[in-house]
Coordinates of C-alpha atoms in Angstrom, one line a residue:
M59 CA -10.5 -33.5 32.3
E60 CA -13.3 -34.6 30.0
K61 CA -15.2 -37.9 30.5
A62 CA -18.3 -39.4 29.0
F63 CA -21.0 -41.4 30.9
K64 CA -23.1 -43.7 28.8
Y65 CA -26.6 -44.8 29.9
R66 CA -29.3 -46.9 28.2
I67 CA -32.6 -45.0 27.9
Y68 CA -36.2 -46.2 27.4
P69 CA -38.1 -43.5 25.5
N70 CA -41.8 -43.7 25.2
K71 CA -43.7 -43.8 21.8
R72 CA -43.8 -40.0 21.5
Q73 CA -40.1 -39.6 22.4
K74 CA -39.1 -42.3 19.9
Q75 CA -40.9 -40.4 17.2
I76 CA -39.1 -37.2 18.1
I77 CA -35.7 -39.0 18.1
A78 CA -36.5 -40.6 14.7
E79 CA -37.4 -37.1 13.3
T80 CA -34.2 -35.6 14.7
F81 CA -32.1 -38.4 13.1
G82 CA -33.7 -37.6 9.7
C83 CA -33.3 -33.9 10.0
V84 CA -29.7 -34.2 11.1
R85 CA -28.9 -36.5 8.2
F86 CA -30.7 -34.2 5.8
I87 CA -28.7 -31.1 6.9
Y88 CA -25.4 -33.0 6.6
N89 CA -26.2 -34.2 3.1
H90 CA -27.7 -30.9 2.0
Y91 CA -24.7 -28.8 2.8
L92 CA -22.2 -31.5 1.7
D93 CA -23.9 -31.4 -1.7
K94 CA -24.0 -27.6 -1.7
R95 CA -20.3 -27.3 -0.8
I96 CA -19.3 -29.7 -3.6
K97 CA -21.4 -28.0 -6.2
L98 CA -20.2 -24.5 -5.2
Y99 CA -16.6 -25.5 -5.4
K100 CA -17.0 -27.1 -8.8
S101 CA -18.8 -24.1 -10.3
D102 CA -17.1 -21.1 -8.6
K103 CA -14.1 -22.6 -6.8
E104 CA -15.4 -21.1 -3.6
S105 CA -15.4 -22.6 -0.2
F106 CA -18.6 -22.7 2.0
G107 CA -17.4 -23.1 5.6
Y108 CA -19.2 -23.6 8.8
S109 CA -20.1 -20.0 9.5
K110 CA -21.7 -19.6 6.0
C111 CA -23.6 -22.9 6.4
S112 CA -24.9 -21.9 9.8
H113 CA -26.2 -18.5 8.5
D114 CA -27.7 -20.3 5.5
L115 CA -29.4 -22.8 7.7
T116 CA -31.1 -20.0 9.6
Q117 CA -32.6 -18.7 6.3
L118 CA -33.4 -22.3 5.2
K119 CA -35.7 -22.9 8.2
K120 CA -37.7 -19.7 7.4
Q121 CA -38.7 -21.2 4.0
E122 CA -42.1 -22.8 4.0
E123 CA -41.0 -26.0 2.4
Y124 CA -38.4 -26.6 5.1
E125 CA -40.4 -25.5 8.1
W126 CA -40.4 -29.0 9.4
L127 CA -36.7 -28.4 10.5
R128 CA -38.1 -26.1 13.2
D129 CA -39.7 -29.1 15.0
V130 CA -36.5 -30.6 16.2
D131 CA -33.6 -29.5 18.4
S132 CA -31.8 -26.6 16.6
I133 CA -28.6 -27.4 18.4
A134 CA -28.5 -30.9 16.9
L135 CA -28.7 -29.4 13.5
Q136 CA -25.8 -27.0 14.2
S137 CA -23.8 -30.0 15.5
S138 CA -24.4 -31.8 12.2
L139 CA -22.8 -28.8 10.4
K140 CA -19.8 -29.0 12.8
N141 CA -19.5 -32.7 12.0
L142 CA -19.4 -31.8 8.3
E143 CA -16.7 -29.2 8.9
A144 CA -14.7 -31.7 11.0
A145 CA -15.0 -34.2 8.1
F146 CA -13.5 -31.8 5.6
K147 CA -10.8 -30.7 8.1
N148 CA -9.8 -34.4 8.6
Y149 CA -9.8 -34.9 4.8
F150 CA -7.4 -32.0 4.1
E151 CA -5.2 -32.3 7.2
Q152 CA -4.8 -36.0 7.8
P153 CA -2.9 -38.1 5.2
G154 CA -5.0 -40.9 3.8
G155 CA -8.3 -39.5 5.1
G156 CA -11.3 -40.1 2.8
F157 CA -13.5 -37.4 1.3
P158 CA -16.7 -36.8 3.3
K159 CA -19.5 -39.2 2.3
F160 CA -23.3 -38.7 2.2
K161 CA -25.1 -40.3 5.1
S162 CA -27.5 -43.1 4.2
K163 CA -31.0 -43.5 5.5
K164 CA -30.4 -47.3 5.5
C165 CA -27.6 -47.0 8.1
R166 CA -28.9 -48.9 11.0
K167 CA -27.0 -47.0 13.7
Q168 CA -28.2 -43.4 14.0
S169 CA -27.2 -40.6 16.4
Y170 CA -27.3 -36.9 17.0
T171 CA -25.6 -34.5 19.5
T172 CA -26.9 -31.6 21.4
R173 CA -25.2 -29.1 23.8
S174 CA -26.0 -28.2 27.4
T175 CA -27.4 -24.7 27.8
N176 CA -29.3 -23.4 30.8
G177 CA -29.8 -26.8 32.4
N178 CA -31.5 -28.4 29.4
I179 CA -29.6 -31.6 30.1
A180 CA -29.7 -33.2 33.5
V181 CA -29.3 -36.7 35.1
L182 CA -31.9 -37.4 37.7
D183 CA -32.6 -40.5 39.8
R184 CA -34.5 -42.5 37.2
H185 CA -34.7 -40.1 34.3
I186 CA -32.4 -38.0 32.0
K187 CA -33.7 -34.6 30.9
L188 CA -33.0 -33.9 27.3
P189 CA -34.0 -31.1 24.9
K190 CA -37.3 -31.6 23.1
L191 CA -37.7 -35.0 24.8
G192 CA -38.2 -34.0 28.4
N193 CA -37.6 -36.6 31.0
V194 CA -36.6 -40.0 29.4
R195 CA -36.7 -43.1 31.6
T196 CA -33.3 -44.7 32.3
K197 CA -31.3 -46.7 34.8
V198 CA -28.6 -44.5 36.3
S199 CA -25.8 -47.0 37.1
R200 CA -23.4 -44.4 38.3
P201 CA -23.7 -40.6 38.9
I202 CA -22.0 -38.2 36.7
D203 CA -19.1 -35.9 37.8
G204 CA -18.2 -32.4 36.6
R205 CA -20.1 -30.0 34.4
I206 CA -22.2 -31.3 31.5
L207 CA -21.1 -30.2 28.0
S208 CA -23.2 -32.2 25.6
A209 CA -25.3 -35.3 25.1
T210 CA -25.3 -37.8 22.2
V211 CA -28.5 -39.8 21.7
S212 CA -28.0 -43.0 19.6
R213 CA -30.0 -46.0 18.4
T214 CA -28.3 -49.3 17.7
P215 CA -29.1 -51.7 14.9
A216 CA -30.8 -53.8 17.6
G217 CA -33.3 -51.0 18.3
R218 CA -31.8 -50.0 21.7
Y219 CA -31.4 -46.4 22.7
Y220 CA -28.5 -44.9 24.5
V221 CA -27.3 -41.4 25.6
S222 CA -23.7 -40.5 26.2
I223 CA -23.2 -37.5 28.5
C224 CA -19.9 -35.7 28.0
C225 CA -18.7 -33.8 31.1
T226 CA -15.7 -31.6 31.8
E227 CA -13.9 -30.7 35.0
V228 CA -14.1 -34.3 36.1
E229 CA -11.7 -35.1 38.9
M230 CA -9.9 -38.5 38.3
P231 CA -7.9 -39.5 41.4
A232 CA -4.6 -41.2 40.4
F233 CA -4.1 -44.9 41.2
P234 CA -1.4 -45.4 43.9
G235 CA 2.0 -46.1 42.4
T236 CA 3.3 -49.7 42.5
G237 CA 6.8 -49.2 41.0
K238 CA 6.0 -52.0 38.6
R239 CA 6.7 -51.9 34.8
V240 CA 5.6 -54.3 32.1
G241 CA 5.9 -55.2 28.4
I242 CA 2.8 -56.5 26.8
D243 CA 2.8 -58.6 23.6
V244 CA -0.6 -59.1 22.0
G245 CA -1.4 -62.1 19.8
L246 CA -3.9 -64.6 18.6
E247 CA -2.8 -67.7 20.4
S248 CA -2.9 -65.8 23.7
F249 CA -4.7 -62.4 23.7
C250 CA -1.7 -60.9 25.5
V251 CA 1.5 -62.0 27.4
F252 CA 3.1 -60.1 30.2
S253 CA 6.9 -59.8 30.6
D254 CA 7.1 -59.8 34.4
D255 CA 5.6 -63.3 35.1
S256 CA 5.1 -64.7 31.6
Q257 CA 1.3 -64.7 32.3
H258 CA -0.8 -65.6 29.3
I259 CA -4.3 -64.1 29.0
E260 CA -6.5 -66.4 27.1
N261 CA -8.0 -65.1 23.8
P262 CA -11.8 -65.3 24.4
R263 CA -12.6 -65.3 20.6
Y264 CA -16.2 -64.1 21.2
L265 CA -17.1 -64.0 17.5
K266 CA -15.8 -67.5 16.8
T267 CA -17.7 -68.8 19.9
G268 CA -21.0 -67.2 18.8
L269 CA -20.5 -67.9 15.0
K270 CA -22.6 -71.0 15.0
K271 CA -25.7 -69.3 16.5
L272 CA -25.0 -66.2 14.3
T273 CA -24.9 -68.3 11.1
S274 CA -28.2 -69.9 12.0
L275 CA -29.9 -66.6 12.6
Q276 CA -28.5 -65.1 9.3
K277 CA -29.7 -68.1 7.4
A278 CA -33.2 -67.6 8.8
L279 CA -33.0 -64.0 7.8
S280 CA -32.1 -64.8 4.3
R281 CA -35.3 -66.9 3.9
K282 CA -37.6 -64.0 4.8
T283 CA -39.1 -61.6 2.3
K284 CA -37.3 -58.3 2.6
G285 CA -39.5 -55.5 3.9
S286 CA -41.9 -57.9 5.7
A287 CA -42.7 -58.0 9.4
R288 CA -41.0 -61.4 9.7
Y289 CA -37.9 -60.0 8.0
E290 CA -37.7 -57.2 10.5
K291 CA -38.0 -59.6 13.5
A292 CA -35.3 -61.9 12.0
R293 CA -33.1 -58.8 11.4
L294 CA -33.4 -57.7 15.0
R295 CA -32.4 -61.2 16.2
V296 CA -29.2 -61.0 14.1
A297 CA -28.5 -57.5 15.3
R298 CA -29.0 -58.4 18.9
K299 CA -26.6 -61.3 18.6
H300 CA -24.0 -59.0 17.1
E301 CA -24.6 -56.6 19.9
E302 CA -24.2 -59.3 22.5
I303 CA -20.9 -60.4 21.0
H304 CA -19.7 -56.7 20.9
N305 CA -20.8 -56.1 24.6
M306 CA -19.0 -59.2 25.8
R307 CA -15.8 -58.2 24.0
I308 CA -15.9 -54.6 25.3
D309 CA -16.6 -55.8 28.9
F310 CA -13.5 -58.1 28.6
L311 CA -11.3 -55.3 27.3
Q312 CA -12.5 -52.7 29.8
K313 CA -11.8 -55.0 32.8
L314 CA -8.4 -56.2 31.5
S315 CA -7.2 -52.7 30.6
T316 CA -8.3 -51.3 34.0
D317 CA -6.5 -54.1 35.9
I318 CA -3.3 -53.4 33.9
V319 CA -3.3 -49.7 34.6
K320 CA -4.0 -50.4 38.3
E321 CA -1.1 -52.9 38.5
Y322 CA 1.7 -51.2 36.6
D323 CA 3.2 -47.7 36.5
I324 CA 5.0 -48.1 33.1
I325 CA 3.3 -50.0 30.4
C326 CA 5.2 -50.8 27.2
I327 CA 3.3 -51.9 24.1
E328 CA 3.8 -52.2 20.3
D329 CA 2.5 -49.7 17.7
L330 CA 0.7 -52.3 15.6
D331 CA -0.2 -51.8 11.9
I332 CA -3.7 -53.2 12.2
K333 CA -4.8 -52.0 8.7
K334 CA -2.0 -54.1 7.1
M335 CA -3.0 -57.1 9.2
L336 CA -6.6 -56.9 8.1
K337 CA -5.5 -57.2 4.4
N338 CA -4.4 -60.8 5.2
R339 CA -7.5 -62.8 4.4
D340 CA -6.4 -65.7 6.5
M341 CA -6.2 -63.8 9.8
A342 CA -8.4 -60.7 9.2
C343 CA -11.4 -62.2 11.0
A344 CA -9.4 -63.2 14.1
V345 CA -7.6 -59.9 14.2
S346 CA -10.9 -58.0 14.1
D347 CA -12.3 -60.3 16.8
A348 CA -9.3 -59.6 19.1
S349 CA -9.8 -55.8 18.9
W350 CA -6.2 -54.9 19.7
S351 CA -6.7 -51.3 18.6
E352 CA -9.5 -50.8 21.1
F353 CA -7.5 -52.5 23.8
I354 CA -4.5 -50.3 23.3
R355 CA -6.7 -47.2 23.1
M356 CA -8.3 -48.1 26.4
I357 CA -4.9 -48.5 28.1
K358 CA -3.7 -45.1 26.8
Y359 CA -6.7 -43.1 28.0
K360 CA -6.9 -44.8 31.3
A361 CA -3.2 -44.4 31.9
D362 CA -3.7 -40.7 31.2
W363 CA -6.6 -40.5 33.6
Y364 CA -4.9 -42.3 36.5
G365 CA -1.4 -40.9 36.2
K366 CA 0.4 -43.9 34.6
K367 CA 2.8 -43.9 31.7
V368 CA 2.4 -45.8 28.3
V369 CA 5.4 -46.2 26.0
E370 CA 4.9 -47.4 22.4
I371 CA 7.8 -49.0 20.6
D372 CA 8.3 -48.9 16.8
R373 CA 6.1 -51.3 14.9
Y374 CA 9.2 -52.5 12.9
Y375 CA 11.2 -53.5 16.0
P376 CA 11.8 -57.3 15.7
S377 CA 10.6 -58.2 19.2
S378 CA 9.8 -61.8 18.3
Q379 CA 13.1 -62.4 16.5
T380 CA 15.4 -60.8 19.0
C381 CA 16.9 -63.0 21.8
S382 CA 16.1 -61.4 25.1
C383 CA 19.2 -62.9 26.7
C384 CA 22.0 -61.9 24.3
G385 CA 20.3 -59.4 21.9
S386 CA 21.0 -61.3 18.7
V387 CA 18.4 -61.3 15.9
N388 CA 17.3 -64.6 14.4
K389 CA 15.4 -63.9 11.2
A390 CA 14.7 -67.7 10.7
V391 CA 11.9 -67.5 13.3
K392 CA 9.9 -64.7 11.6
S393 CA 7.1 -67.1 10.7
L394 CA 4.1 -67.1 13.1
S395 CA 4.1 -70.9 13.1
V396 CA 7.3 -70.9 15.1
R397 CA 6.1 -70.9 18.7
K398 CA 9.4 -71.9 20.5
W399 CA 13.0 -71.5 19.3
T400 CA 16.5 -71.8 20.5
C401 CA 19.0 -68.9 20.1
P402 CA 21.8 -70.0 17.8
T403 CA 24.2 -67.5 19.6
C404 CA 23.7 -68.2 23.3
G405 CA 21.6 -71.3 23.3
A406 CA 18.7 -69.8 25.3
V407 CA 15.3 -71.5 24.7
H408 CA 12.4 -69.0 24.1
D409 CA 8.7 -69.0 24.0
R410 CA 7.8 -66.7 21.1
D411 CA 5.3 -64.5 23.0
E412 CA 7.1 -64.4 26.3
N413 CA 10.4 -63.4 24.6
A414 CA 8.6 -60.7 22.6
A415 CA 7.1 -59.2 25.8
I416 CA 10.5 -59.0 27.5
N417 CA 12.0 -57.3 24.5
I418 CA 9.1 -54.9 24.3
L419 CA 9.7 -53.9 27.9
N420 CA 13.5 -53.5 27.4
E421 CA 13.0 -51.4 24.3
G422 CA 10.4 -49.3 26.0
L423 CA 12.6 -48.6 29.0
R424 CA 15.5 -47.8 26.6
K425 CA 13.3 -45.1 24.9
I426 CA 12.5 -43.3 28.1
S427 CA 15.9 -43.6 29.7

């Protein structure tokens, strides 16, 4: 099994310069060969795949005007070509995938990936060994397991540096079975509701909570002259606030998803159409703040790690409109404003979210029976 271990790193001035140069070279290679592939196809209707790009890159670095490409990690440049090839593959194979775009220098978040060969990547007590950088100071919060495959160095808009170490042959001991099963309904009133005990997890709304401070920082940024030192300081304050909100949200989702996977053997969830929800201007901000997609993704991969089962029910299943007692469908309660309703068939009184969670569990169990 593969697993990534992410650490914050503290490069010195020389290492920061090398990282910045590598970001620029990786971006240049991606854009150079994207442009070349587009032009070649338009003129001669020929494809220019990864193997041809890789061979051409070797010749490109021999040219005097491009000799600066030799100063950075060569594996990172090859990884950029692989990313370009994957972008084209996704465009042709996945429905609705966008055509590969040129990478912008103005993009605040930058990254590059390098592979492990002959021990060039290693995690030590207080340092991480990386190609071209040497030993970079870090805080190793947890030791890595398995064999190192690659490392991705990134810089966030707030100016912080991280490295993600991808390892294989990682042993993940399964959580002990509990025999419990649950249906989970996610929402905005409550972040999620469980079917077994009608427990409501409060929606933390981190963005809404930090919006007042964020608005103040963004107003201060708008008053600065773009390109000045004060503008950069104000931009960093805004970026750090965004990163703080993001980190709090991820911490909440990680802890909640781990608790759910530990507690239940079978987890039934809805396959939500998040993209469609984001088109609703009235609720797009709240839906983005909730991060349901990330929450469901975490539950899935953790269940796979620890030997639990996740069942997704169809997104068009009327979980909120179906009576969990008699099974009749009441379309009159489709509106989200209806929080409690009485079944016209059997007279049962339902809380909208609790009833939906029970129906999600029943439908999930029906699918695997």
